[in-house]
Amino acid sequence: SGIDSLTLSFSLSLYSTKLYKTHFKFNTLINALPIFSEHSCNTVSFERIPSGHEYTLRETQAVPGYKLSNTAVSVGVHYDKVSWNREVMDNETFSNKRLDPVKVTLQGTKTMDDKTPEKGKFQFALYQGTLDDENKDLIVFNQQLGDNVSNDDNGDFWFPELSFDSVGTYHYEIREIGGTDASIIYDKNLYHITVDVTLNENNTGFATNVTYK
């Protein structure tokens, strides 16, 4: 036999963010009930749970950008009666911590007449792109990130590591800083970089794709 409806109420929490949607399911060696993906407030409901089995309640999908909760709760459904480990439910909420940030280093290489310039001969600046206040389709680069950097013995230069903790597309611009040597024509080109941050296939971490233009 089975009960018509089973409703479990328990604490759901996310660290420093609003609770949106999480996915839960009951697991048993015999049954795999459908994931219930909608809830209101702190209530998750599963309907028509078959009696005579022990189930495990686990979170199966977290809000994007958050780790799955490790909490697992045993639930028994026997002859239309429901029991679960109240000690676990009372002391260990289903909590989701943010995924660890992914880090990216932007870099470039400088040549002068197809040769490697001496160390420190040229300086470069990194700017972050933001949407224009009046035209939201336009990206402007008015905010410099950190100090200027210079080339090393091999002509290479790189900027301090960037950290990303949310999915999105981020835009940057590299500029060569004009110097005072009148014998050099400094590069006035603006080099744009796009960093696409996504979730990996298992939603367990961030992945990045960096494009230089």
XYZ file of N, CA and C in Angstrom:
639
model
N 0.839 -1.190 0.000
C 0.000 0.000 0.000
C 0.871 1.236 0.000
N 0.252 2.397 -0.217
C 1.004 3.637 -0.215
C 0.196 4.744 0.390
N 0.850 5.796 0.794
C 0.129 6.945 1.313
C -0.113 7.899 0.169
N -1.173 8.663 0.241
C -1.524 9.558 -0.839
C -0.519 10.685 -0.990
N -0.017 11.180 0.120
C 0.903 12.298 0.038
C 1.838 12.292 1.225
N 3.085 12.600 0.981
C 4.093 12.739 2.029
C 4.736 14.102 1.887
N 4.719 14.885 2.941
C 5.350 16.196 2.927
C 6.369 16.270 4.044
N 7.613 16.581 3.710
C 8.671 16.756 4.697
C 9.047 18.231 4.756
N 9.197 18.758 5.948
C 9.632 20.138 6.125
C 10.992 20.136 6.799
N 11.929 20.873 6.231
C 13.257 20.941 6.832
C 13.917 22.226 6.422
N 15.052 22.519 7.042
C 15.729 23.793 6.830
C 16.562 23.761 5.565
N 16.403 24.779 4.744
C 17.224 24.973 3.552
C 17.929 26.309 3.677
N 19.207 26.356 3.407
C 19.904 27.631 3.523
C 21.033 27.720 2.516
N 21.284 28.930 2.064
C 22.415 29.228 1.208
C 23.250 30.294 1.899
N 24.558 30.203 1.732
C 25.424 31.176 2.361
C 25.374 32.497 1.597
N 24.985 33.538 2.251
C 25.032 34.919 1.764
C 24.320 35.121 0.430
N 23.194 34.479 0.254
C 22.421 34.717 -0.964
C 20.975 34.323 -0.743
N 20.114 34.751 -1.612
C 18.710 34.403 -1.553
C 18.506 32.970 -2.029
N 17.597 32.252 -1.411
C 17.295 30.883 -1.807
C 16.409 30.892 -3.047
N 16.854 30.278 -4.115
C 16.074 30.245 -5.345
C 15.429 28.875 -5.525
N 16.139 27.929 -6.076
C 15.574 26.608 -6.334
C 16.648 25.551 -6.151
N 16.299 24.466 -5.455
C 17.186 23.316 -5.365
C 16.382 22.078 -5.706
N 17.068 21.002 -6.082
C 16.412 19.774 -6.497
C 16.691 18.687 -5.462
N 15.669 17.892 -5.137
C 15.804 16.816 -4.179
C 15.163 15.549 -4.744
N 15.562 14.407 -4.207
C 14.881 13.173 -4.571
C 15.051 12.154 -3.458
N 14.156 11.173 -3.466
C 14.277 10.001 -2.611
C 14.974 8.910 -3.400
N 15.836 8.178 -2.733
C 16.543 7.073 -3.354
C 16.276 5.799 -2.576
N 16.050 4.695 -3.274
C 15.978 3.388 -2.654
C 16.532 2.387 -3.648
N 16.908 1.220 -3.174
C 17.434 0.211 -4.079
C 16.373 -0.282 -5.057
N 15.125 -0.076 -4.691
C 14.031 -0.566 -5.527
C 13.471 0.540 -6.403
N 13.285 1.696 -5.815
C 12.654 2.800 -6.530
C 13.603 3.981 -6.678
N 13.402 4.750 -7.685
C 14.066 6.049 -7.833
C 12.975 7.042 -8.206
N 12.431 7.687 -7.206
C 11.313 8.576 -7.440
C 11.765 9.828 -8.175
N 10.870 10.453 -8.939
C 11.255 11.643 -9.699
C 11.765 12.765 -8.795
N 12.666 13.543 -9.339
C 13.170 14.701 -8.610
C 12.050 15.712 -8.458
N 11.895 16.217 -7.269
C 10.925 17.281 -7.031
C 11.699 18.587 -7.023
N 11.420 19.461 -7.968
C 12.278 20.619 -8.172
C 11.646 21.949 -7.763
N 10.412 21.935 -7.328
C 9.777 23.170 -6.900
C 9.448 23.083 -5.416
N 9.681 24.152 -4.726
C 9.294 24.185 -3.314
C 8.941 25.610 -2.941
N 8.164 25.720 -1.887
C 7.831 27.046 -1.366
C 8.370 27.146 0.038
N 9.018 28.251 0.316
C 9.642 28.460 1.634
C 10.586 27.305 1.918
N 10.368 26.591 3.041
C 11.280 25.520 3.434
C 10.638 24.154 3.344
N 9.668 23.966 2.459
C 8.953 22.709 2.364
C 9.214 22.034 1.023
N 9.613 20.781 1.083
C 9.760 19.969 -0.113
C 8.772 18.821 -0.015
N 8.028 18.550 -1.076
C 6.972 17.542 -1.033
C 7.199 16.454 -2.068
N 6.962 15.206 -1.670
C 6.951 14.053 -2.565
C 5.600 13.381 -2.416
N 4.932 13.098 -3.520
C 3.596 12.527 -3.462
C 3.619 11.038 -3.785
N 2.666 10.297 -3.160
C 2.443 8.876 -3.395
C 3.732 8.085 -3.207
N 4.288 8.185 -2.014
C 5.493 7.438 -1.663
C 5.097 6.006 -1.302
N 5.591 4.975 -1.986
C 5.231 3.591 -1.649
C 5.687 3.219 -0.240
N 4.838 2.496 0.468
C 5.177 2.043 1.818
C 6.075 0.818 1.762
N 6.701 0.535 2.901
C 7.505 -0.662 3.024
C 8.935 -0.509 2.565
N 9.435 0.723 2.494
C 10.810 0.936 2.047
C 11.506 1.972 2.920
N 12.841 1.859 2.940
C 13.670 2.885 3.539
C 14.229 3.754 2.403
N 14.160 5.052 2.585
C 14.615 5.975 1.557
C 15.735 6.858 2.102
N 16.462 7.444 1.191
C 17.465 8.444 1.551
C 17.138 9.732 0.829
N 17.035 10.808 1.577
C 16.756 12.114 0.999
C 18.076 12.842 0.777
N 18.345 13.179 -0.476
C 19.577 13.871 -0.822
C 19.265 15.046 -1.747
N 20.114 16.033 -1.695
C 20.040 17.099 -2.684
C 20.777 16.626 -3.930
N 20.152 16.793 -5.098
C 20.755 16.290 -6.336
C 21.179 17.396 -7.289
N 20.696 18.592 -7.080
C 21.126 19.710 -7.917
C 21.006 20.997 -7.125
N 22.084 21.737 -7.051
C 22.087 22.978 -6.283
C 21.868 24.163 -7.206
N 21.644 25.298 -6.606
C 21.566 26.534 -7.375
C 22.898 26.733 -8.098
N 22.900 27.124 -9.372
C 24.167 27.329 -10.097
C 25.131 28.221 -9.324
N 26.382 27.754 -9.230
C 27.393 28.509 -8.501
C 27.575 28.066 -7.071
N 26.815 27.031 -6.661
C 26.904 26.535 -5.288
C 27.197 25.040 -5.273
N 27.846 24.588 -4.207
C 28.159 23.183 -4.038
C 26.933 22.435 -3.526
N 26.837 21.167 -3.905
C 25.778 20.326 -3.370
C 25.969 20.136 -1.870
N 24.862 20.043 -1.158
C 24.929 19.721 0.264
C 25.303 18.254 0.431
N 26.132 17.952 1.430
C 26.518 16.572 1.722
C 25.545 15.881 2.666
N 24.552 16.603 3.131
C 23.611 16.025 4.079
C 22.773 14.936 3.411
N 22.635 13.794 4.079
C 21.774 12.703 3.626
C 20.909 12.272 4.802
N 19.622 12.168 4.592
C 18.678 11.864 5.665
C 17.930 10.583 5.347
N 17.963 9.624 6.279
C 17.224 8.373 6.114
C 15.757 8.599 6.464
N 14.878 8.130 5.582
C 13.435 8.279 5.781
C 12.788 6.917 5.608
N 12.002 6.495 6.595
C 11.296 5.221 6.510
C 9.817 5.443 6.260
N 9.271 4.713 5.301
C 7.837 4.774 5.020
C 7.295 3.357 5.177
N 6.569 3.111 6.266
C 6.084 1.778 6.583
C 4.625 1.839 7.012
N 3.775 1.193 6.242
C 2.357 1.088 6.566
C 1.757 2.460 6.850
N 1.989 3.346 5.921
C 1.437 4.690 5.959
C 1.978 5.543 7.096
N 3.094 5.138 7.681
C 3.734 5.940 8.714
C 5.105 6.379 8.212
N 5.470 7.595 8.567
C 6.738 8.166 8.111
C 7.633 8.446 9.306
N 8.885 8.077 9.204
C 9.859 8.398 10.256
C 11.163 8.780 9.591
N 11.895 9.679 10.230
C 13.210 10.038 9.706
C 14.113 10.432 10.857
N 15.388 10.550 10.555
C 16.391 10.850 11.568
C 16.255 12.304 11.992
N 15.503 12.548 13.020
C 15.242 13.920 13.442
C 16.508 14.610 13.964
N 17.442 13.835 14.516
C 18.667 14.445 15.017
C 19.442 15.096 13.879
N 19.501 14.410 12.733
C 20.177 14.987 11.579
C 19.419 16.203 11.072
N 18.107 16.072 10.974
C 17.306 17.169 10.449
C 17.378 18.403 11.337
N 17.506 18.191 12.641
C 17.524 19.321 13.574
C 18.886 19.999 13.640
N 19.948 19.243 13.348
C 21.291 19.782 13.577
C 22.088 20.032 12.306
N 21.686 19.445 11.194
C 22.416 19.634 9.947
C 21.443 20.051 8.860
N 21.401 21.326 8.583
C 20.531 21.805 7.515
C 21.132 21.455 6.161
N 20.299 21.460 5.146
C 20.792 21.321 3.782
C 21.369 22.677 3.377
N 22.664 22.811 3.532
C 23.315 24.098 3.280
C 24.205 24.014 2.056
N 24.223 25.079 1.287
C 25.014 25.122 0.057
C 26.036 26.251 0.127
N 27.313 25.894 0.033
C 28.369 26.887 -0.004
C 28.699 27.222 -1.452
N 29.181 28.427 -1.662
C 29.550 28.844 -3.009
C 30.699 27.985 -3.529
N 30.716 27.767 -4.835
C 31.827 27.065 -5.454
C 33.105 27.886 -5.302
N 34.233 27.192 -5.275
C 35.517 27.885 -5.179
C 35.736 28.736 -6.432
N 36.248 29.946 -6.269
C 36.488 30.808 -7.438
C 37.489 30.180 -8.401
N 37.366 30.521 -9.669
C 38.340 30.101 -10.667
C 39.236 31.303 -10.970
N 40.513 31.051 -11.187
C 41.480 32.135 -11.353
C 42.056 32.123 -12.768
N 42.253 33.312 -13.293
C 42.768 33.477 -14.658
C 43.851 34.546 -14.651
N 44.936 34.298 -15.376
C 46.005 35.280 -15.540
C 46.034 35.744 -16.996
N 45.875 37.041 -17.207
C 45.935 37.607 -18.553
C 47.359 38.075 -18.833
N 47.808 37.835 -20.053
C 49.205 38.116 -20.360
C 49.372 38.452 -21.834
N 50.583 38.853 -22.187
C 50.880 39.182 -23.570
C 52.383 39.142 -23.809
N 52.764 39.383 -25.050
C 54.178 39.391 -25.425
C 54.454 40.606 -26.309
N 55.556 41.298 -26.049
C 55.940 42.493 -26.798
C 57.169 42.212 -27.647
N 57.092 42.638 -28.910
C 58.274 42.599 -29.785
C 58.505 43.994 -30.354
N 59.717 44.255 -30.759
C 60.074 45.538 -31.375
C 60.924 45.246 -32.600
N 60.367 45.529 -33.788
C 61.029 45.181 -35.044
C 61.341 43.690 -35.085
N 60.348 42.883 -34.634
C 60.457 41.415 -34.615
C 61.566 40.919 -33.691
N 62.006 41.746 -32.791
C 63.027 41.346 -31.823
C 62.490 41.526 -30.408
N 63.158 40.873 -29.460
C 62.752 40.973 -28.057
C 63.345 42.239 -27.446
N 62.525 43.116 -26.898
C 63.054 44.344 -26.296
C 63.730 44.054 -24.960
N 64.547 44.992 -24.540
C 65.208 44.818 -23.247
C 64.179 44.846 -22.117
N 64.529 44.232 -21.015
C 63.630 44.109 -19.882
C 63.172 45.489 -19.387
N 61.861 45.624 -19.178
C 61.305 46.850 -18.624
C 61.200 48.002 -19.601
N 61.408 47.728 -20.880
C 61.417 48.805 -21.885
C 60.012 49.347 -22.140
N 58.995 48.478 -22.009
C 57.629 48.888 -22.300
C 56.706 48.591 -21.117
N 55.657 49.406 -20.998
C 54.677 49.220 -19.927
C 53.286 49.016 -20.517
N 52.463 48.319 -19.756
C 51.134 47.952 -20.233
C 50.119 48.104 -19.099
N 48.878 48.397 -19.487
C 47.801 48.581 -18.512
C 46.618 47.699 -18.897
N 45.909 47.221 -17.878
C 44.726 46.379 -18.076
C 43.490 47.140 -17.611
N 42.481 47.178 -18.472
C 41.229 47.868 -18.155
C 40.070 46.878 -18.185
N 39.144 47.084 -17.264
C 37.953 46.235 -17.205
C 36.792 46.906 -17.925
N 36.048 46.117 -18.698
C 34.918 46.644 -19.442
C 33.642 46.660 -18.611
N 32.867 47.723 -18.758
C 31.569 47.850 -18.105
C 30.559 48.359 -19.131
N 29.280 48.112 -18.869
C 28.240 48.590 -19.764
C 28.098 50.098 -19.650
N 27.946 50.750 -20.786
C 27.757 52.191 -20.819
C 26.429 52.557 -20.155
N 26.415 53.646 -19.392
C 25.211 54.048 -18.654
C 24.047 54.362 -19.581
N 24.343 54.923 -20.731
C 23.276 55.330 -21.635
C 22.975 54.283 -22.701
N 23.994 53.611 -23.191
C 23.815 52.585 -24.206
C 24.257 51.240 -23.636
N 23.299 50.420 -23.224
C 23.607 49.160 -22.557
C 24.214 48.121 -23.500
N 24.192 48.387 -24.801
C 24.828 47.474 -25.748
C 26.300 47.820 -25.974
N 26.754 48.915 -25.382
C 28.120 49.384 -25.570
C 28.964 49.086 -24.334
N 30.128 48.516 -24.552
C 31.056 48.235 -23.457
C 32.152 49.285 -23.474
N 32.364 49.930 -22.347
C 33.402 50.950 -22.226
C 34.485 50.456 -21.282
N 35.702 50.933 -21.510
C 36.860 50.486 -20.730
C 37.473 51.703 -20.046
N 36.903 52.072 -18.924
C 37.359 53.262 -18.195
C 38.024 52.931 -16.865
N 37.959 51.679 -16.446
C 38.441 51.308 -15.111
C 39.720 50.482 -15.222
N 40.849 51.084 -14.835
C 42.108 50.345 -14.867
C 42.192 49.434 -13.651
N 42.685 48.217 -13.880
C 42.857 47.250 -12.798
C 44.318 47.207 -12.384
N 44.601 47.628 -11.166
C 45.961 47.564 -10.660
C 46.899 48.543 -11.343
N 48.185 48.326 -11.138
C 49.220 49.198 -11.688
C 49.675 48.705 -13.058
N 50.425 49.564 -13.742
C 51.031 49.155 -15.005
C 52.052 48.050 -14.759
N 52.232 47.193 -15.773
C 53.256 46.149 -15.685
C 54.217 46.333 -16.858
N 55.401 45.765 -16.750
C 56.408 45.901 -17.810
C 56.841 44.530 -18.307
N 57.480 44.505 -19.471
C 57.917 43.244 -20.066
C 59.149 42.693 -19.365
N 59.309 41.378 -19.440
C 60.493 40.745 -18.854
C 61.557 40.536 -19.934
N 62.573 39.725 -19.633
C 63.685 39.504 -20.559
C 63.250 38.882 -21.885
N 62.117 38.159 -21.858
C 61.622 37.494 -23.063
C 60.546 38.303 -23.789
N 60.290 39.506 -23.300
C 59.247 40.328 -23.887
C 57.863 40.032 -23.343
N 57.753 39.064 -22.437
C 56.451 38.687 -21.879
C 56.054 39.616 -20.744
N 54.767 39.787 -20.581
C 54.240 40.530 -19.427
C 52.919 39.894 -19.013
N 52.582 40.052 -17.778
C 51.324 39.485 -17.271
C 50.809 40.343 -16.126
N 49.520 40.255 -15.946
C 48.840 41.055 -14.929
C 48.493 40.187 -13.720
N 48.252 40.818 -12.567
C 47.867 40.050 -11.379
C 46.652 39.156 -11.662
N 46.624 38.034 -11.009
C 45.590 37.025 -11.201
C 44.192 37.584 -10.956
N 43.258 37.226 -11.837
C 41.856 37.606 -11.669
C 41.083 36.428 -11.097
N 40.097 36.711 -10.259
C 39.299 35.669 -9.610
C 37.829 35.841 -9.990
N 37.174 34.733 -10.362
C 35.767 34.766 -10.773
C 34.968 33.776 -9.929
N 33.853 34.241 -9.380
C 33.019 33.365 -8.555
C 31.572 33.306 -9.035
N 31.330 33.696 -10.278
C 29.989 33.604 -10.832
C 30.060 33.464 -12.346
N 29.049 32.809 -12.890
C 28.975 32.589 -14.332
C 28.733 33.919 -15.045
N 29.377 34.096 -16.194
C 29.168 35.330 -16.945
C 30.252 35.537 -17.982
N 30.120 36.613 -18.740
C 31.116 37.013 -19.738
C 31.747 38.324 -19.294
N 33.061 38.341 -19.216
C 33.799 39.487 -18.700
C 34.733 40.012 -19.793
N 34.817 41.336 -19.878
C 35.568 41.973 -20.956
C 36.731 42.803 -20.391
N 37.877 42.709 -21.074
C 39.067 43.444 -20.649
C 39.775 44.017 -21.875
N 40.620 45.006 -21.615
C 41.365 45.660 -22.681
C 42.798 45.891 -22.212
N 43.758 45.545 -23.079
C 45.173 45.786 -22.794
C 45.658 46.941 -23.652
N 46.348 47.878 -23.009
C 46.894 49.037 -23.713
C 48.392 49.138 -23.434
N 49.135 49.478 -24.480
C 50.548 49.803 -24.280
C 50.637 51.272 -23.890
N 51.410 51.556 -22.875
C 51.558 52.933 -22.392
C 52.659 53.628 -23.187
N 52.317 54.746 -23.781
C 53.307 55.482 -24.558
C 54.443 55.998 -23.691
N 55.648 55.891 -24.213
C 56.824 56.350 -23.483
C 57.364 57.661 -24.019
N 58.569 57.989 -23.625
C 59.180 59.276 -23.989
C 60.299 59.138 -25.014
N 60.595 57.897 -25.439
C 61.666 57.681 -26.412
C 61.150 58.065 -27.800
N 61.682 59.149 -28.359
C 61.195 59.658 -29.640
C 61.541 58.742 -30.807
N 62.451 57.814 -30.600
C 62.844 56.908 -31.685
C 61.907 55.703 -31.810
N 60.967 55.594 -30.899
C 60.057 54.445 -30.890
C 58.640 54.901 -31.227
N 57.991 54.168 -32.139
C 56.568 54.383 -32.405
C 55.798 53.390 -31.537
N 55.193 53.881 -30.484
C 54.514 53.003 -29.529
C 53.205 52.475 -30.122
N 52.870 51.268 -29.736
C 51.678 50.593 -30.244
C 50.431 51.245 -29.639
N 49.569 51.788 -30.498
C 48.341 52.430 -30.034
C 47.116 51.527 -30.188
N 47.343 50.298 -30.624
C 46.224 49.364 -30.751
C 45.662 48.994 -29.384
N 44.366 48.711 -29.354
C 43.690 48.272 -28.141
C 43.365 46.789 -28.304
N 43.863 45.975 -27.390
C 43.686 44.528 -27.490
C 42.616 44.070 -26.504
N 41.565 43.454 -27.046
C 40.423 43.080 -26.225
C 40.469 41.594 -25.866
N 40.062 41.322 -24.647
C 40.057 39.962 -24.116
C 38.674 39.674 -23.552
N 38.140 38.512 -23.891
C 36.865 38.059 -23.339
C 37.108 36.821 -22.489
N 36.593 36.839 -21.261
C 36.678 35.686 -20.371
C 35.258 35.170 -20.142
N 34.979 33.991 -20.670
C 33.672 33.357 -20.469
C 33.788 32.369 -19.310
N 32.982 32.579 -18.289
C 32.977 31.712 -17.111
C 31.685 30.912 -17.117
N 31.810 29.584 -17.125
C 30.662 28.692 -17.120
C 30.835 27.649 -16.020
N 29.796 26.848 -15.809
C 29.900 25.704 -14.911
C 30.406 24.503 -15.697
N 31.184 23.643 -15.057
C 31.643 22.447 -15.744
C 30.489 21.465 -15.923
N 30.752 20.343 -16.589
C 29.682 19.408 -16.942
C 28.936 18.883 -15.730
N 29.614 18.738 -14.615
C 28.989 18.179 -13.419
C 28.496 19.248 -12.451
N 28.614 20.517 -12.853
C 28.213 21.628 -11.986
C 28.949 21.620 -10.652
N 30.180 21.114 -10.663
C 30.954 21.047 -9.429
C 32.055 22.094 -9.372
N 32.181 22.890 -10.400
C 33.208 23.924 -10.423
C 33.029 24.804 -11.650
N 33.838 25.850 -11.695
C 33.776 26.779 -12.823
C 34.777 26.376 -13.903
N 34.446 26.716 -15.143
C 35.348 26.552 -16.281
C 35.467 27.871 -16.985
N 36.614 28.123 -17.609
C 36.813 29.412 -18.288
C 37.293 29.196 -19.710
N 36.947 30.132 -20.563
C 37.459 30.180 -21.926
C 37.900 31.629 -22.185
N 39.185 31.808 -22.469
C 39.757 33.147 -22.641
C 40.053 33.361 -24.133
N 39.517 34.472 -24.668
C 39.690 34.780 -26.077
C 40.384 36.127 -26.223
N 41.477 36.151 -26.963
C 42.212 37.385 -27.244
C 41.856 37.867 -28.648
N 41.563 39.157 -28.792
C 41.219 39.708 -30.094
C 42.134 40.900 -30.424
